[in-house]
Short mmCIF file of C-alpha atoms and ligand atoms in Angstrom, two decimals:
data_model
loop_
_atom_site.label_atom_id
_atom_site.label_comp_id
_atom_site.label_asym_id
_atom_site.label_seq_id
_atom_site.Cartn_x
_atom_site.Cartn_y
_atom_site.Cartn_z
CA MET A 1 -0.25 18.56 3.03
CA VAL A 2 1.04 15.95 5.44
CA ALA A 3 -2.49 14.65 5.90
CA LEU A 4 -2.95 14.39 2.17
CA LEU A 5 0.31 12.52 1.76
CA SER A 6 -0.60 10.03 4.47
CA ILE A 7 -3.94 9.48 2.80
CA VAL A 8 -2.12 8.85 -0.45
CA ALA A 9 0.19 6.44 1.33
CA GLY A 10 -2.83 4.76 2.93
CA LEU A 11 -4.49 4.46 -0.43
CA ALA A 12 -1.71 2.23 -1.68
CA LEU A 13 -2.53 -0.28 1.04
CA LEU A 14 -6.26 -0.44 0.30
CA PRO A 15 -7.78 -3.07 -1.99
CA ARG A 16 -7.78 -1.87 -5.55
CA TYR A 17 -11.56 -1.75 -5.94
CA VAL A 18 -11.99 1.04 -3.41
CA CYS A 19 -11.56 3.75 -5.98
CA GLY A 20 -12.09 1.70 -9.08
CA PHE A 21 -10.04 2.52 -12.12
CA ASN A 22 -9.23 6.01 -13.34
CA VAL A 23 -9.18 7.08 -16.98
CA LEU A 24 -5.58 7.33 -18.15
CA LYS A 25 -6.27 7.99 -21.84
CA ASP A 26 -9.35 8.36 -24.02
CA TYR A 27 -9.19 8.04 -27.80
CA SER A 28 -12.49 9.26 -29.26
CA GLY A 29 -14.23 11.86 -31.36
CA SER A 30 -12.39 14.37 -33.52
CA THR A 31 -9.08 13.75 -31.73
CA PHE A 32 -9.24 9.95 -31.98
CA PHE A 33 -6.22 9.64 -34.28
CA ASP A 34 -3.97 12.04 -32.34
CA GLY A 35 -2.39 9.39 -30.13
CA TRP A 36 -1.44 6.84 -32.81
CA ASP A 37 1.38 6.16 -35.27
CA PHE A 38 0.54 4.96 -38.79
CA TYR A 39 2.72 2.12 -40.10
CA GLY A 40 3.52 3.56 -43.56
CA TYR A 41 4.88 0.39 -45.17
CA TRP A 42 3.61 -2.81 -46.75
CA ASP A 43 2.58 -5.67 -44.43
CA ASN A 44 6.03 -7.18 -44.02
CA LEU A 45 4.90 -8.74 -40.70
CA THR A 46 2.05 -11.09 -41.63
CA LEU A 47 2.81 -10.92 -45.36
CA GLY A 48 -0.66 -9.69 -46.31
CA ASP A 49 -1.37 -8.07 -49.68
CA VAL A 50 -1.75 -4.55 -48.32
CA TRP A 51 0.21 -1.36 -48.11
CA TRP A 52 -0.46 0.19 -44.69
CA GLN A 53 -0.52 3.90 -45.52
CA ASP A 54 1.19 6.69 -43.65
CA GLU A 55 -1.05 9.12 -41.78
CA GLN A 56 -1.25 11.81 -44.42
CA THR A 57 -2.11 9.39 -47.24
CA ALA A 58 -4.56 7.38 -45.12
CA MET A 59 -6.38 10.58 -44.21
CA SER A 60 -6.37 12.03 -47.71
CA GLN A 61 -7.76 8.78 -49.16
CA ASN A 62 -10.39 8.56 -46.42
CA LEU A 63 -9.01 5.26 -45.18
CA ALA A 64 -8.83 6.79 -41.68
CA PHE A 65 -11.26 9.48 -40.60
CA VAL A 66 -13.87 10.45 -38.03
CA ASN A 67 -17.41 10.15 -39.41
CA SER A 68 -20.42 12.38 -38.82
CA ALA A 69 -21.44 10.24 -35.83
CA GLY A 70 -18.08 11.06 -34.23
CA ASN A 71 -16.81 7.49 -34.67
CA ALA A 72 -13.37 6.60 -35.98
CA ILE A 73 -13.33 4.72 -39.30
CA ILE A 74 -10.34 2.60 -40.34
CA ARG A 75 -10.78 0.76 -43.62
CA VAL A 76 -9.48 -1.02 -46.68
CA ASP A 77 -9.49 0.79 -50.04
CA ASN A 78 -12.71 -0.26 -51.85
CA PHE A 79 -12.44 2.19 -54.74
CA THR A 80 -9.12 1.52 -56.50
CA ASP A 81 -8.53 -0.96 -59.32
CA VAL A 82 -5.70 -3.26 -58.27
CA THR A 83 -4.11 -5.18 -61.09
CA ASP A 84 -2.23 -8.45 -60.78
CA THR A 85 0.81 -8.28 -58.43
CA GLY A 86 -0.34 -5.00 -56.87
CA LYS A 87 -1.20 -4.48 -53.22
CA ARG A 88 -4.31 -2.80 -51.84
CA ASN A 89 -4.19 0.16 -49.47
CA SER A 90 -5.14 -0.30 -45.81
CA VAL A 91 -4.27 1.01 -42.35
CA ARG A 92 -2.37 -0.14 -39.28
CA ILE A 93 -2.11 2.17 -36.26
CA THR A 94 -0.22 1.78 -32.97
CA THR A 95 -0.60 3.90 -29.82
CA HIS A 96 2.24 6.30 -29.01
CA ASP A 97 1.86 5.30 -25.37
CA SER A 98 2.68 1.95 -23.78
CA TYR A 99 0.48 0.66 -20.98
CA THR A 100 1.77 -1.16 -17.97
CA TYR A 101 0.40 -3.66 -15.42
CA GLY A 102 -2.72 -2.43 -13.66
CA THR A 103 -4.31 -0.98 -16.77
CA ILE A 104 -7.57 -1.88 -18.51
CA TRP A 105 -8.02 -1.33 -22.26
CA MET A 106 -11.56 -0.90 -23.50
CA ILE A 107 -12.85 -0.69 -27.06
CA ASP A 108 -16.44 0.00 -28.14
CA LEU A 109 -17.15 -0.87 -31.77
CA VAL A 110 -20.18 -0.80 -34.02
CA HIS A 111 -18.50 -2.59 -36.95
CA ILE A 112 -15.50 -4.90 -37.42
CA PRO A 113 -14.08 -5.62 -40.92
CA PHE A 114 -15.20 -8.93 -42.40
CA GLY A 115 -15.34 -10.86 -45.66
CA CYS A 116 -13.21 -13.27 -47.67
CA SER A 117 -9.47 -12.40 -47.45
CA VAL A 118 -10.10 -9.84 -44.67
CA TRP A 119 -7.99 -10.18 -41.50
CA PRO A 120 -8.63 -7.46 -38.92
CA ALA A 121 -7.18 -7.29 -35.42
CA PHE A 122 -7.24 -5.25 -32.22
CA TRP A 123 -4.28 -6.36 -30.15
CA ALA A 124 -1.32 -5.34 -28.01
CA LYS A 125 2.40 -5.90 -28.18
CA GLY A 126 5.62 -5.19 -26.35
CA PRO A 127 8.67 -3.73 -28.13
CA VAL A 128 10.32 -7.05 -29.06
CA TRP A 129 8.33 -10.00 -30.41
CA PRO A 130 7.73 -12.49 -28.93
CA ASN A 131 9.96 -11.73 -25.92
CA ASP A 132 7.74 -8.90 -24.66
CA GLY A 133 4.46 -10.72 -25.35
CA GLU A 134 1.48 -10.24 -27.63
CA ILE A 135 -2.16 -10.05 -26.51
CA ASP A 136 -4.80 -10.65 -29.21
CA ILE A 137 -8.18 -9.27 -28.19
CA ILE A 138 -10.15 -9.20 -31.46
CA GLU A 139 -8.95 -11.37 -34.31
CA ALA A 140 -10.67 -13.57 -36.90
CA ILE A 141 -10.57 -14.02 -40.69
CA ASN A 142 -12.54 -14.63 -43.87
CA SER A 143 -16.09 -15.86 -43.16
CA MET A 144 -15.54 -16.75 -39.50
CA GLU A 145 -18.40 -15.65 -37.26
CA THR A 146 -16.71 -16.00 -33.88
CA ASN A 147 -13.91 -13.97 -32.33
CA GLN A 148 -10.74 -15.60 -31.02
CA MET A 149 -8.52 -14.30 -28.24
CA ALA A 150 -4.92 -15.42 -27.67
CA LEU A 151 -1.57 -14.78 -26.03
CA HIS A 152 1.78 -15.18 -27.78
CA THR A 153 4.95 -15.52 -25.71
CA THR A 154 8.33 -17.18 -25.50
CA SER A 155 8.49 -20.70 -24.07
CA GLY A 156 7.23 -21.25 -20.50
CA CYS A 157 3.84 -19.53 -20.47
CA ILE A 158 0.97 -22.04 -20.13
CA HIS A 159 -2.74 -21.27 -20.13
CA ASN A 160 -4.33 -22.89 -17.06
CA THR A 161 -8.00 -22.38 -17.87
CA PRO A 162 -9.92 -21.36 -14.73
CA SER A 163 -13.43 -22.74 -14.19
CA ASP A 164 -15.07 -19.32 -14.43
CA GLN A 165 -13.76 -18.58 -17.93
CA LEU A 166 -16.77 -18.25 -20.27
CA GLY A 167 -14.97 -18.83 -23.58
CA ASN A 168 -13.68 -22.18 -24.86
CA SER A 169 -9.94 -22.79 -24.65
CA ALA A 170 -8.59 -24.46 -27.78
CA GLN A 171 -8.17 -28.21 -27.30
CA GLY A 172 -5.45 -30.60 -28.39
CA GLN A 173 -1.77 -31.29 -27.96
CA GLY A 174 0.05 -28.10 -26.93
CA ALA A 175 -3.03 -25.88 -27.29
CA ASP A 176 -2.39 -24.44 -23.83
CA ASP A 177 1.20 -23.48 -24.73
CA CYS A 178 1.28 -19.76 -25.50
CA SER A 179 4.62 -20.06 -27.32
CA THR A 180 3.26 -22.12 -30.24
CA ALA A 181 2.64 -20.51 -33.64
CA SER A 182 -1.09 -20.17 -32.97
CA GLY A 183 -0.62 -19.08 -29.36
CA CYS A 184 -2.96 -20.14 -26.54
CA VAL A 185 -6.36 -19.49 -28.07
CA VAL A 186 -9.75 -18.96 -26.44
CA VAL A 187 -12.80 -19.03 -28.72
CA GLU A 188 -15.62 -16.66 -27.74
CA SER A 189 -18.75 -18.45 -26.50
CA LYS A 190 -21.15 -15.51 -26.73
CA ASN A 191 -23.00 -14.97 -30.02
CA ASN A 192 -22.38 -12.09 -32.42
CA SER A 193 -18.71 -11.54 -31.66
CA PHE A 194 -17.56 -11.16 -35.30
CA GLY A 195 -18.70 -10.78 -38.90
CA SER A 196 -22.02 -9.49 -40.23
CA ASP A 197 -23.84 -10.65 -37.09
CA PHE A 198 -21.66 -8.44 -34.90
CA ALA A 199 -22.63 -5.37 -36.91
CA ALA A 200 -26.30 -6.39 -37.24
CA ASN A 201 -26.45 -6.80 -33.46
CA GLY A 202 -25.27 -3.23 -32.86
CA GLY A 203 -21.66 -4.13 -32.11
CA GLY A 204 -20.27 -4.44 -28.60
CA VAL A 205 -17.46 -3.77 -26.15
CA TRP A 206 -14.26 -5.59 -25.19
CA ALA A 207 -12.28 -4.88 -22.04
CA THR A 208 -8.84 -6.33 -21.29
CA GLN A 209 -7.32 -6.19 -17.83
CA PHE A 210 -3.52 -6.36 -17.98
CA ASP A 211 -2.50 -7.19 -14.44
CA THR A 212 0.32 -8.86 -12.54
CA THR A 213 -2.30 -11.44 -11.42
CA GLY A 214 -3.22 -12.34 -15.00
CA ILE A 215 -4.65 -11.17 -18.30
CA PHE A 216 -8.46 -11.11 -18.47
CA MET A 217 -10.68 -10.28 -21.44
CA TRP A 218 -14.41 -9.53 -21.37
CA TYR A 219 -16.75 -9.28 -24.36
CA TRP A 220 -20.29 -7.90 -24.21
CA PRO A 221 -22.65 -7.78 -27.20
CA ARG A 222 -24.40 -4.38 -27.25
CA ALA A 223 -27.49 -5.47 -25.30
CA GLN A 224 -25.41 -7.14 -22.55
CA ILE A 225 -23.03 -4.29 -21.71
CA PRO A 226 -23.00 -3.88 -17.91
CA PRO A 227 -24.18 -0.56 -16.40
CA SER A 228 -20.66 0.48 -15.34
CA VAL A 229 -19.51 0.36 -18.96
CA LEU A 230 -22.76 1.65 -20.46
CA ASN A 231 -22.59 4.74 -18.23
CA SER A 232 -18.84 5.24 -18.58
CA SER A 233 -17.35 8.48 -19.84
CA PRO A 234 -13.95 9.83 -20.89
CA THR A 235 -13.46 11.26 -17.39
CA ALA A 236 -15.36 9.16 -14.84
CA SER A 237 -13.65 6.38 -12.90
CA MET A 238 -14.78 2.78 -13.39
CA ASP A 239 -15.95 0.21 -10.86
CA ILE A 240 -15.62 -3.21 -12.50
CA SER A 241 -17.58 -5.16 -9.89
CA ASP A 242 -20.54 -5.73 -12.28
CA TRP A 243 -18.43 -7.19 -15.09
CA GLY A 244 -19.03 -10.86 -14.32
CA SER A 245 -16.76 -13.63 -15.58
CA PRO A 246 -14.31 -12.92 -18.40
CA SER A 247 -14.52 -14.58 -21.83
CA ALA A 248 -10.79 -15.33 -21.69
CA SER A 249 -8.87 -15.69 -18.44
CA TYR A 250 -5.12 -16.24 -18.26
CA PRO A 251 -4.15 -16.31 -14.57
CA THR A 252 -0.53 -15.87 -13.58
CA ASN A 253 -0.39 -19.38 -12.06
CA GLY A 254 0.50 -20.92 -15.42
CA CYS A 255 2.14 -17.88 -16.93
CA ASN A 256 4.19 -15.40 -14.92
CA ILE A 257 2.80 -12.23 -16.48
CA THR A 258 5.69 -9.96 -15.46
CA GLU A 259 8.16 -12.43 -16.91
CA PHE A 260 6.48 -12.85 -20.33
CA PHE A 261 4.91 -9.41 -20.84
CA THR A 262 6.32 -5.92 -20.63
CA ASP A 263 4.44 -2.64 -21.21
CA GLN A 264 2.11 -2.96 -24.20
CA GLN A 265 1.13 -0.71 -27.10
CA LEU A 266 -2.34 -1.12 -28.63
CA VAL A 267 -2.61 -1.87 -32.34
CA ILE A 268 -5.54 -1.75 -34.77
CA ASP A 269 -4.96 -3.09 -38.27
CA ILE A 270 -6.53 -4.71 -41.32
CA THR A 271 -4.56 -6.93 -43.64
CA LEU A 272 -5.67 -9.12 -46.56
CA CYS A 273 -4.73 -12.78 -47.10
CA GLY A 274 -1.24 -13.24 -45.59
CA VAL A 275 0.01 -16.01 -43.31
CA TRP A 276 -3.40 -16.81 -41.79
CA ALA A 277 -6.35 -15.69 -43.95
CA GLY A 278 -4.45 -16.49 -47.14
CA VAL A 279 -3.22 -20.00 -46.34
CA GLN A 280 -4.79 -22.07 -49.12
CA SER A 281 -6.47 -24.73 -46.94
CA ILE A 282 -7.69 -22.16 -44.41
CA TYR A 283 -8.92 -19.80 -47.10
CA THR A 284 -10.88 -22.43 -49.03
CA ALA A 285 -12.43 -23.78 -45.82
CA THR A 286 -14.86 -20.85 -45.76
CA CYS A 287 -14.35 -18.87 -48.96
CA THR A 288 -14.47 -20.86 -52.17
CA THR A 289 -16.96 -19.56 -54.69
CA PRO A 290 -17.89 -21.39 -57.89
CA GLY A 291 -15.87 -20.22 -60.88
CA ALA A 292 -13.23 -18.56 -58.71
CA THR A 293 -9.59 -19.67 -58.63
CA GLY A 294 -9.63 -20.57 -54.92
CA MET A 295 -6.67 -18.24 -54.42
CA CYS A 296 -7.13 -15.59 -51.72
CA TYR A 297 -5.18 -12.87 -53.52
CA GLN A 298 -6.44 -13.51 -57.05
CA ASP A 299 -10.10 -13.81 -56.08
CA ASN A 300 -10.25 -10.79 -53.78
CA VAL A 301 -7.41 -8.27 -53.76
CA VAL A 302 -7.24 -8.00 -57.55
CA GLY A 303 -10.18 -6.08 -59.01
CA ASN A 304 -12.12 -2.89 -58.33
CA GLY A 305 -12.42 -3.38 -54.56
CA SER A 306 -16.22 -3.44 -54.41
CA ASN A 307 -15.91 -6.64 -52.34
CA TYR A 308 -14.38 -4.56 -49.50
CA ASP A 309 -17.36 -2.37 -48.61
CA ASP A 310 -17.56 -4.19 -45.24
CA ALA A 311 -13.83 -4.14 -44.57
CA TYR A 312 -13.91 -1.33 -42.01
CA PHE A 313 -13.73 -0.70 -38.27
CA GLU A 314 -16.19 1.79 -36.82
CA ILE A 315 -15.04 2.66 -33.30
CA ASN A 316 -16.93 4.63 -30.66
CA TYR A 317 -13.89 4.86 -28.45
CA VAL A 318 -10.73 3.22 -27.19
CA ARG A 319 -10.15 4.01 -23.52
CA VAL A 320 -7.40 3.09 -21.08
CA TYR A 321 -7.97 2.91 -17.33
CA THR A 322 -5.41 2.51 -14.57
CA ASP A 323 -5.54 1.31 -10.98
CA GLN A 324 -3.14 4.13 -10.12
CA ALA A 325 -3.92 7.72 -9.22
CA VAL A 326 -3.94 9.92 -12.29
CA VAL A 327 -2.36 13.34 -12.14
CA THR A 328 -3.88 15.73 -14.62
CA SER A 329 -1.19 18.34 -15.02
CA SER A 330 2.54 18.84 -14.78
CA SER A 331 3.96 16.88 -11.88
CA SER A 332 6.79 14.63 -11.00
CA ALA A 333 4.43 12.55 -8.90
CA LEU A 334 3.06 10.33 -11.64
CA PRO A 335 2.78 6.93 -9.98
CA SER A 336 5.75 4.76 -10.75
CA GLY A 337 5.14 2.44 -13.65
CA THR A 338 2.31 4.57 -15.01
CA GLN A 339 2.82 6.10 -18.42
CA ALA A 340 2.05 9.74 -18.96
CA ALA A 341 -1.30 10.09 -20.71
CA ASP A 342 0.37 12.09 -23.45
CA SER A 343 3.59 13.93 -24.02
CA ASN A 344 2.14 17.18 -22.70
CA SER A 345 1.20 15.72 -19.36
CA THR A 346 4.70 14.56 -18.57
CA ALA A 347 6.32 17.12 -16.46
CA THR A 348 9.00 19.39 -16.99
CA SER A 349 9.10 19.69 -13.24
CA GLY A 350 8.62 23.43 -13.47
CA SER A 351 8.60 25.26 -10.19
CA SER A 352 8.63 22.08 -8.16
CA SER A 353 11.35 21.94 -5.57
CA GLY A 354 12.58 18.72 -7.10
CA THR A 355 11.98 16.33 -4.24
CA GLY A 356 10.26 14.06 -6.71
CA ALA A 357 7.42 13.23 -4.36
CA THR A 358 5.38 16.38 -4.37
CA LEU A 359 1.68 15.84 -4.90
CA ARG A 360 -0.18 19.10 -4.71
CA GLY A 361 -3.93 19.23 -4.28
CA THR A 362 -4.34 21.50 -7.27
CA GLU A 363 -2.81 18.84 -9.49
CA LEU A 364 -5.41 16.23 -8.69
CA SER A 365 -8.37 15.78 -10.96
CA PRO A 366 -11.69 16.64 -9.30
CA LEU A 367 -12.68 12.99 -9.47
CA LEU A 368 -9.62 11.82 -7.72
CA LEU A 369 -10.14 14.47 -5.05
CA LEU A 370 -13.64 13.13 -4.53
CA CYS A 371 -12.19 9.71 -4.22
CA PHE A 372 -9.59 10.88 -1.70
CA THR A 373 -12.26 12.77 0.18
CA SER A 374 -14.42 9.72 0.62
CA ILE A 375 -11.48 7.59 1.64
CA ALA A 376 -10.29 10.30 3.96
CA SER A 377 -13.64 10.36 5.68
CA LEU A 378 -13.57 6.58 5.94
CA LEU A 379 -10.08 6.53 7.36
CA MET A 380 -10.61 9.41 9.70
CA ALA A 381 -14.09 8.61 10.90
CA PRO A 382 -12.83 6.56 13.87
CA LEU A 383 -10.52 9.41 14.87
CA PHE A 384 -13.24 12.00 15.30
C1 NAG B 401 9.25 -4.03 -41.97
O1 NAG B 401 9.48 -2.78 -42.53
C2 NAG B 401 9.84 -1.78 -41.60
C3 NAG B 401 9.86 -0.45 -42.30
O2 NAG B 401 10.75 -0.46 -43.38
C4 NAG B 401 11.20 -2.15 -40.99
O3 NAG B 401 11.57 -1.19 -40.04
C5 NAG B 401 11.08 -3.50 -40.33
O4 NAG B 401 12.35 -3.93 -39.86
C6 NAG B 401 10.52 -4.54 -41.29
N1 NAG B 401 10.22 -5.74 -40.55
C7 NAG B 401 10.49 -6.95 -41.03
C8 NAG B 401 10.10 -8.09 -40.17
O5 NAG B 401 10.99 -7.12 -42.13
C1 NAG B 402 -26.69 -18.23 -29.93
O1 NAG B 402 -27.43 -18.33 -31.10
C2 NAG B 402 -28.00 -19.62 -31.31
C3 NAG B 402 -28.61 -19.67 -32.70
O2 NAG B 402 -29.16 -18.46 -33.06
C4 NAG B 402 -29.02 -19.85 -30.19
O3 NAG B 402 -29.59 -21.12 -30.35
C5 NAG B 402 -28.29 -19.77 -28.85
O4 NAG B 402 -29.22 -19.90 -27.81
C6 NAG B 402 -27.54 -18.48 -28.70
N1 NAG B 402 -26.69 -18.54 -27.53
C7 NAG B 402 -26.67 -17.60 -26.60
C8 NAG B 402 -25.72 -17.82 -25.48
O5 NAG B 402 -27.36 -16.60 -26.66
C1 NAG B 403 7.89 -13.70 -12.18
O1 NAG B 403 8.77 -13.01 -13.01
C2 NAG B 403 9.39 -11.90 -12.37
C3 NAG B 403 10.14 -11.12 -13.43
O2 NAG B 403 10.94 -11.98 -14.19
C4 NAG B 403 10.24 -12.42 -11.24
O3 NAG B 403 10.84 -11.32 -10.57
C5 NAG B 403 9.37 -13.20 -10.27
O4 NAG B 403 10.17 -13.78 -9.25
C6 NAG B 403 8.63 -14.30 -10.97
N1 NAG B 403 7.64 -14.89 -10.07
C7 NAG B 403 7.55 -16.19 -9.89
C8 NAG B 403 6.48 -16.65 -8.95
O5 NAG B 403 8.28 -16.99 -10.45
C1 NAG B 404 -16.55 -4.23 -59.67
O1 NAG B 404 -16.26 -5.58 -59.86
C2 NAG B 404 -17.36 -6.44 -59.60
C3 NAG B 404 -16.87 -7.86 -59.64
O2 NAG B 404 -16.00 -8.05 -60.69
C4 NAG B 404 -18.47 -6.13 -60.62
O3 NAG B 404 -19.58 -6.97 -60.36
C5 NAG B 404 -18.86 -4.67 -60.47
O4 NAG B 404 -19.80 -4.34 -61.47
C6 NAG B 404 -17.67 -3.77 -60.59
N1 NAG B 404 -18.06 -2.41 -60.25
C7 NAG B 404 -17.72 -1.37 -60.99
C8 NAG B 404 -18.20 -0.02 -60.50
O5 NAG B 404 -17.09 -1.46 -62.01
C1 NAG B 405 -16.89 1.72 -50.02
O1 NAG B 405 -17.55 1.21 -48.88
C2 NAG B 405 -18.31 2.17 -48.17
C3 NAG B 405 -18.88 1.47 -46.96
O2 NAG B 405 -17.83 1.00 -46.18
C4 NAG B 405 -19.42 2.72 -49.05
O3 NAG B 405 -20.11 3.73 -48.35
C5 NAG B 405 -18.82 3.30 -50.30
O4 NAG B 405 -19.86 3.67 -51.19
C6 NAG B 405 -17.92 2.27 -51.00
N1 NAG B 405 -17.23 2.94 -52.09
C7 NAG B 405 -17.32 2.54 -53.34
C8 NAG B 405 -16.60 3.32 -54.35
O5 NAG B 405 -18.00 1.56 -53.62
C1 NAG B 406 1.18 19.61 -26.84
O1 NAG B 406 1.12 21.00 -26.74
C2 NAG B 406 1.51 21.67 -27.92
C3 NAG B 406 1.55 23.16 -27.63
O2 NAG B 406 0.43 23.55 -26.88
C4 NAG B 406 0.53 21.32 -29.04
O3 NAG B 406 0.93 21.94 -30.25
C5 NAG B 406 0.56 19.81 -29.24
O4 NAG B 406 -0.39 19.43 -30.20
C6 NAG B 406 0.26 19.08 -27.93
N1 NAG B 406 0.48 17.66 -28.11
C7 NAG B 406 -0.40 16.77 -27.66
C8 NAG B 406 -0.04 15.36 -27.89
O5 NAG B 406 -1.42 17.08 -27.09
#
């Protein structure tokens, strides 16, 4: 017991790569939707022409479901006639759990919504906007073919682009200021990051590291996914040493992460038109068709919805990793700052004596034990 505790204490002093990252939460398969809240109201945030359905309605209308391949589908209604002034049904979901510094959020997709008026996003937010920060991982509109990443904060967070960032930081006056309306944007430099090309290329994976040292986002088209991610699973730990340079890199030297970002919830949503895709000049830049009115709403949302057959996410998994030890069952020893994976894993401290620091061997996942074992042998080797 004492030996185990000293190993645990020693672990905290070791570089974080020793054990890699442990799975904190996996959203996939038939239980994908269990850990999310559905918005259940119209898009009163970005003023899009959608009604984000509650869970029951979204499920009953097949706007959110798990398909026969075991992938989660989140989509816009493409079967209802919407008449003038009406809104179209869609979905916005937010994780129950918030994720703190030291976590990595991964999403593997085979399809991202696209088309004129369509504005999908996979992003993260703190409780109060913009005070608690916003992290945009996947976001583009209309007929764009390239993904954009961004941070949104209060004043004082500047994007100092490091030389190893692969993506292109937006240029121009104030483009590095994360508190502007557009945020501090990085445009993906790899091909096939959005639109029909993304789907035709087999999709891909994004990983976002939310760390006190910075916020780092990687994108890999399907054929370029590194072995560590390709061979990942809902239970195995992750060694990120083969990930290479990130597409977007926001080091803490220009933006004090712990000052501008608190724990983040993940969000997946699709809106239509609204304050970005629907702005007249932006909309007509890629979406005017002869004979149409040139109005985002009128030309797209109104009608039978057959133009929204491609307005869907198809998600293999969303997975959250942590650089902390993960305790698999009831315990009061969840590392400080780490969120419980779900409500059932938070302890009622049960039979524990209540010291608050008990970490029993039986509560460790087998993987973590393996990890401790190998570290233990490393640490103790010189002693024997
Ligand atoms: C949007 O609607 C929700 C649900 O009614 C409400 O709680 C929230 O305050 C509204 N937000 C804004 C910005 O109006
Ligand atoms: C991206 O695609 C263009 C046109 O198809 C091609 O010329 C270019 O080499 C590709 N870039 C990369 C990084 O693969
Ligand atoms: C960063 O912000 C945190 C939280 O506000 C603060 O405690 C810390 O001193 C700041 N670090 C620097 C280098 O300013
Ligand atoms: C839906 O509307 C489109 C465009 O107006 C039209 O081409 C198509 O035939 C309609 N489909 C159905 C099933 O009515
Ligand atoms: C809606 O789009 C899906 C593909 O996303 C397609 O399978 C389905 O047939 C479409 N529904 C209608 C009524 O067109
Ligand atoms: C927690 O456990 C209860 C009882 O076993 C179960 O009904 C519920 O679905 C579980 N909740 C989660 C989030 O797993």
